[in-house]
Short mmCIF file of C-alpha atoms in Angstrom, two decimals:
data_model
loop_
_atom_site.label_atom_id
_atom_site.label_comp_id
_atom_site.label_asym_id
_atom_site.label_seq_id
_atom_site.Cartn_x
_atom_site.Cartn_y
_atom_site.Cartn_z
CA VAL A 1195 163.00 66.36 105.47
CA ALA A 1196 164.83 69.69 105.51
CA TRP A 1197 162.75 71.01 102.63
CA VAL A 1198 159.53 70.23 104.53
CA ILE A 1199 160.82 72.31 107.46
CA ILE A 1200 161.83 75.16 105.12
CA ILE A 1201 158.39 75.16 103.43
CA GLY A 1202 156.70 75.07 106.85
CA VAL A 1203 158.75 78.04 108.08
CA LEU A 1204 158.01 79.99 104.88
CA LEU A 1205 154.28 79.31 105.20
CA VAL A 1206 154.32 80.46 108.81
CA ALA A 1207 156.20 83.63 107.80
CA ILE A 1208 154.31 84.44 104.60
CA GLY A 1209 150.81 83.23 105.57
CA PRO A 1210 149.90 86.21 107.78
CA VAL A 1211 151.18 88.64 105.13
CA LEU A 1212 149.00 87.04 102.46
CA TYR A 1213 146.04 87.16 104.85
CA VAL A 1214 146.17 90.97 105.12
CA ILE A 1215 146.62 91.66 101.41
CA PRO A 1216 143.30 93.11 100.20
CA SER A 1217 141.24 90.93 97.88
CA LYS A 1218 139.83 92.15 94.57
CA ARG A 1219 136.46 92.74 96.30
CA ASP A 1220 138.14 94.72 99.12
CA LYS A 1221 139.85 96.94 96.54
CA GLN A 1222 136.56 97.42 94.70
CA LEU A 1223 134.74 98.42 97.89
CA ALA A 1224 137.51 100.84 98.86
CA ALA A 1225 137.31 102.46 95.42
CA LEU A 1226 133.50 102.60 95.56
CA ARG A 1227 133.52 104.23 99.00
CA ALA A 1228 136.26 106.68 98.03
CA ARG A 1229 134.32 107.68 94.91
CA ALA A 1230 131.16 108.16 96.98
CA ARG A 1231 133.01 110.42 99.43
CA VAL A 1232 134.44 112.49 96.57
CA SER A 1233 130.91 112.92 95.18
CA GLY A 1234 129.74 114.36 98.51
CA LEU A 1235 128.19 111.33 100.20
CA ALA A 1236 129.09 110.31 103.75
CA VAL A 1237 129.92 106.60 104.04
CA ASP A 1238 129.71 104.39 107.12
CA ILE A 1239 128.90 100.84 108.20
CA SER A 1240 125.61 100.28 110.01
CA TYR A 1241 123.14 97.60 111.01
CA ILE A 1242 119.45 97.47 110.15
CA PRO A 1243 116.76 95.13 111.48
CA ASN A 1244 116.21 92.06 109.31
CA LEU A 1245 112.52 92.35 108.45
CA ASN A 1246 112.63 88.87 106.89
CA ALA A 1247 114.17 87.19 109.95
CA THR A 1248 112.90 83.72 110.77
CA GLY A 1249 112.27 82.41 114.28
CA SER A 1250 115.71 80.77 114.36
CA ASP A 1251 117.27 84.12 113.40
CA LYS A 1252 115.62 85.73 116.43
CA VAL A 1253 116.08 82.99 119.06
CA SER A 1254 118.84 80.39 119.39
CA ALA A 1255 118.13 76.68 119.92
CA GLY A 1256 119.04 77.24 123.57
CA GLY A 1257 116.38 79.96 123.96
CA LYS A 1258 118.75 82.95 123.90
CA LYS A 1259 117.50 86.03 122.11
CA ARG A 1260 119.46 86.89 118.96
CA ASP A 1261 119.75 90.28 117.38
CA ALA A 1262 118.38 89.75 113.85
CA ARG A 1263 120.23 92.52 112.06
CA ILE A 1264 121.91 92.94 108.69
CA LYS A 1265 125.30 94.63 108.39
CA CYS A 1266 125.31 97.07 105.50
CA THR A 1267 127.04 100.15 104.19
CA THR A 1268 125.22 103.48 104.42
CA TYR A 1269 125.73 106.23 101.85
CA THR A 1270 124.25 109.47 103.17
CA LEU A 1271 123.40 112.70 101.40
CA VAL A 1272 123.43 115.36 104.12
CA LEU A 1273 120.88 118.04 103.26
CA PRO A 1274 122.07 121.66 102.97
CA LYS A 1275 119.39 122.76 105.42
CA GLN A 1276 117.06 121.01 107.80
CA MET A 1277 113.56 120.33 106.45
CA GLN A 1278 111.37 120.11 109.55
CA GLU A 1279 108.13 119.60 107.62
CA ALA A 1280 109.47 116.92 105.27
CA PRO A 1281 108.40 113.28 105.63
CA GLY A 1282 110.57 110.95 107.68
CA TRP A 1283 110.76 107.19 107.23
CA HIS A 1284 113.04 104.18 107.05
CA LEU A 1285 112.17 101.44 104.56
CA ALA A 1286 113.86 98.06 104.08
CA ARG A 1287 113.30 95.17 101.73
CA SER A 1288 110.61 92.95 103.20
CA GLU A 1289 108.57 89.94 102.19
CA THR A 1290 105.86 90.62 104.78
CA ASP A 1291 105.25 94.33 105.60
CA ASN A 1292 104.25 95.71 102.20
CA VAL A 1293 101.86 98.45 103.27
CA LEU A 1294 103.61 101.44 101.67
CA ILE A 1295 105.54 99.92 98.76
CA ALA A 1296 105.40 96.34 97.50
CA GLY A 1297 108.56 94.52 98.60
CA TRP A 1298 109.51 97.19 101.16
CA GLY A 1299 108.63 97.33 104.85
CA ARG A 1300 108.86 99.98 107.54
CA ILE A 1301 111.57 100.20 110.16
CA GLY A 1302 109.98 102.28 112.90
CA ALA A 1303 107.27 104.87 112.37
CA VAL A 1304 106.50 107.02 109.35
CA HIS A 1305 106.48 110.75 110.19
CA ARG A 1306 104.82 113.77 108.58
CA ILE A 1307 103.18 111.86 105.71
CA SER A 1308 100.08 109.69 105.59
CA ILE A 1309 100.60 106.03 104.78
CA SER A 1310 97.55 106.37 102.51
CA ASP A 1311 99.11 109.15 100.36
CA SER A 1312 99.42 106.95 97.27
CA GLY A 1313 100.80 109.73 95.05
CA TYR A 1314 103.73 110.31 97.39
CA TRP A 1315 104.45 106.60 97.93
CA ASN A 1316 104.25 105.85 94.19
CA THR A 1317 106.86 108.55 93.56
CA VAL A 1318 109.08 107.15 96.32
CA ARG A 1319 108.59 103.61 94.96
CA THR A 1320 109.76 104.68 91.50
CA ILE A 1321 112.91 106.26 92.97
CA VAL A 1322 113.70 103.45 95.41
CA GLU A 1323 113.24 100.66 92.88
CA ALA A 1324 115.76 102.34 90.55
CA LEU A 1325 118.52 102.48 93.20
CA PRO A 1326 121.52 100.29 92.28
CA GLY A 1327 124.11 98.31 94.16
CA ALA A 1328 121.95 95.81 96.05
CA CYS A 1329 120.03 98.47 97.98
CA ILE A 1330 118.32 96.90 100.99
CA ALA A 1331 117.09 100.02 102.81
CA VAL A 1332 116.46 103.74 102.32
CA ARG A 1333 116.06 106.31 105.11
CA ALA A 1334 114.80 109.90 105.01
CA THR A 1335 115.00 112.37 107.90
CA PRO A 1336 114.75 116.18 108.09
CA TYR A 1337 118.58 116.27 107.95
CA GLU A 1338 119.61 113.58 105.45
CA VAL A 1339 118.64 110.89 102.97
CA SER A 1340 120.47 107.54 103.03
CA TRP A 1341 120.97 104.49 100.82
CA GLN A 1342 121.80 101.29 102.70
CA GLY A 1343 123.01 98.24 100.89
CA LEU A 1344 125.38 95.38 100.27
CA GLU A 1345 127.53 97.22 97.70
CA ARG A 1346 127.24 94.93 94.70
CA LEU A 1347 128.20 96.41 91.37
CA ASP A 1348 126.24 93.87 89.27
CA GLY A 1349 128.32 94.61 86.17
CA GLN A 1350 128.09 98.40 86.52
CA SER A 1351 131.09 100.67 86.85
CA ILE A 1352 131.94 102.20 90.22
CA ASP A 1353 131.23 105.69 88.87
CA GLN A 1354 127.86 104.61 87.48
CA VAL A 1355 126.76 103.07 90.80
CA VAL A 1356 127.77 106.18 92.78
CA VAL A 1357 126.10 108.53 90.29
CA GLU A 1358 122.85 106.51 90.41
CA ILE A 1359 122.84 106.29 94.22
CA LYS A 1360 123.43 110.03 94.56
CA ALA A 1361 120.83 110.85 91.88
CA GLY A 1362 118.21 108.74 93.66
CA LEU A 1363 118.95 110.37 97.02
CA GLU A 1364 118.80 113.82 95.41
CA LYS A 1365 115.37 112.99 93.91
CA ILE A 1366 114.04 112.08 97.36
CA ALA A 1367 115.61 115.25 98.81
CA LYS A 1368 114.01 117.37 96.06
CA LEU A 1369 110.59 115.77 96.67
CA HIS A 1370 110.93 116.44 100.40
CA SER A 1371 112.11 120.00 99.80
CA GLN A 1372 108.95 120.69 97.76
CA ILE A 1373 106.76 119.22 100.51
CA ASP A 1374 108.64 121.18 103.18
CA LYS A 1375 108.19 124.46 101.27
CA GLU A 1376 104.49 123.83 100.61
CA ARG A 1377 103.84 123.14 104.27
CA GLN A 1378 105.56 126.35 105.33
CA LEU A 1379 103.44 128.56 103.09
CA PRO A 1380 100.74 130.54 104.88
CA PRO A 1381 97.24 129.11 104.30
CA SER A 1382 95.46 130.69 101.33
CA ARG A 1383 92.40 132.83 102.02
CA THR A 1384 90.00 131.42 99.48
#
């Protein structure tokens, strides 16, 4: 009987300590985020609308409205200078709204680019589809370009995932920089 009490006391004392010890996944995420920060990306946790939400995701059985959002990590490449004339958009994986890119829907409005500009959207599609790490959304503004995802390595190294995320964001930034520069040129007199 005494040994049962001793084991019970030890479990009560050690249990909370074991609870706060980081898991292998927690350590992986910390390393991934630290590596992203070192590479120049800002990292934070955010929520995006769930474009694939079902009725039960949006309203409870009791009729209360639910906020159908997905918690994700955002890796942001802050642009060296503001690009006022560059396109702005926020895309997320979607099974329904596939107007711009198959498998991707719009969160909010698209700014400073036509939704019918197939050349632009094909270029963006190629970049976005190559993004690693369970990417579920990509956002572009005049100030920054962001990857939003669930941070899965899928057998890749931490360095490889960070390099590929940053490279994809830099490709979008370069595309937008070209568009911004072209739009700021004076009209030709031909």
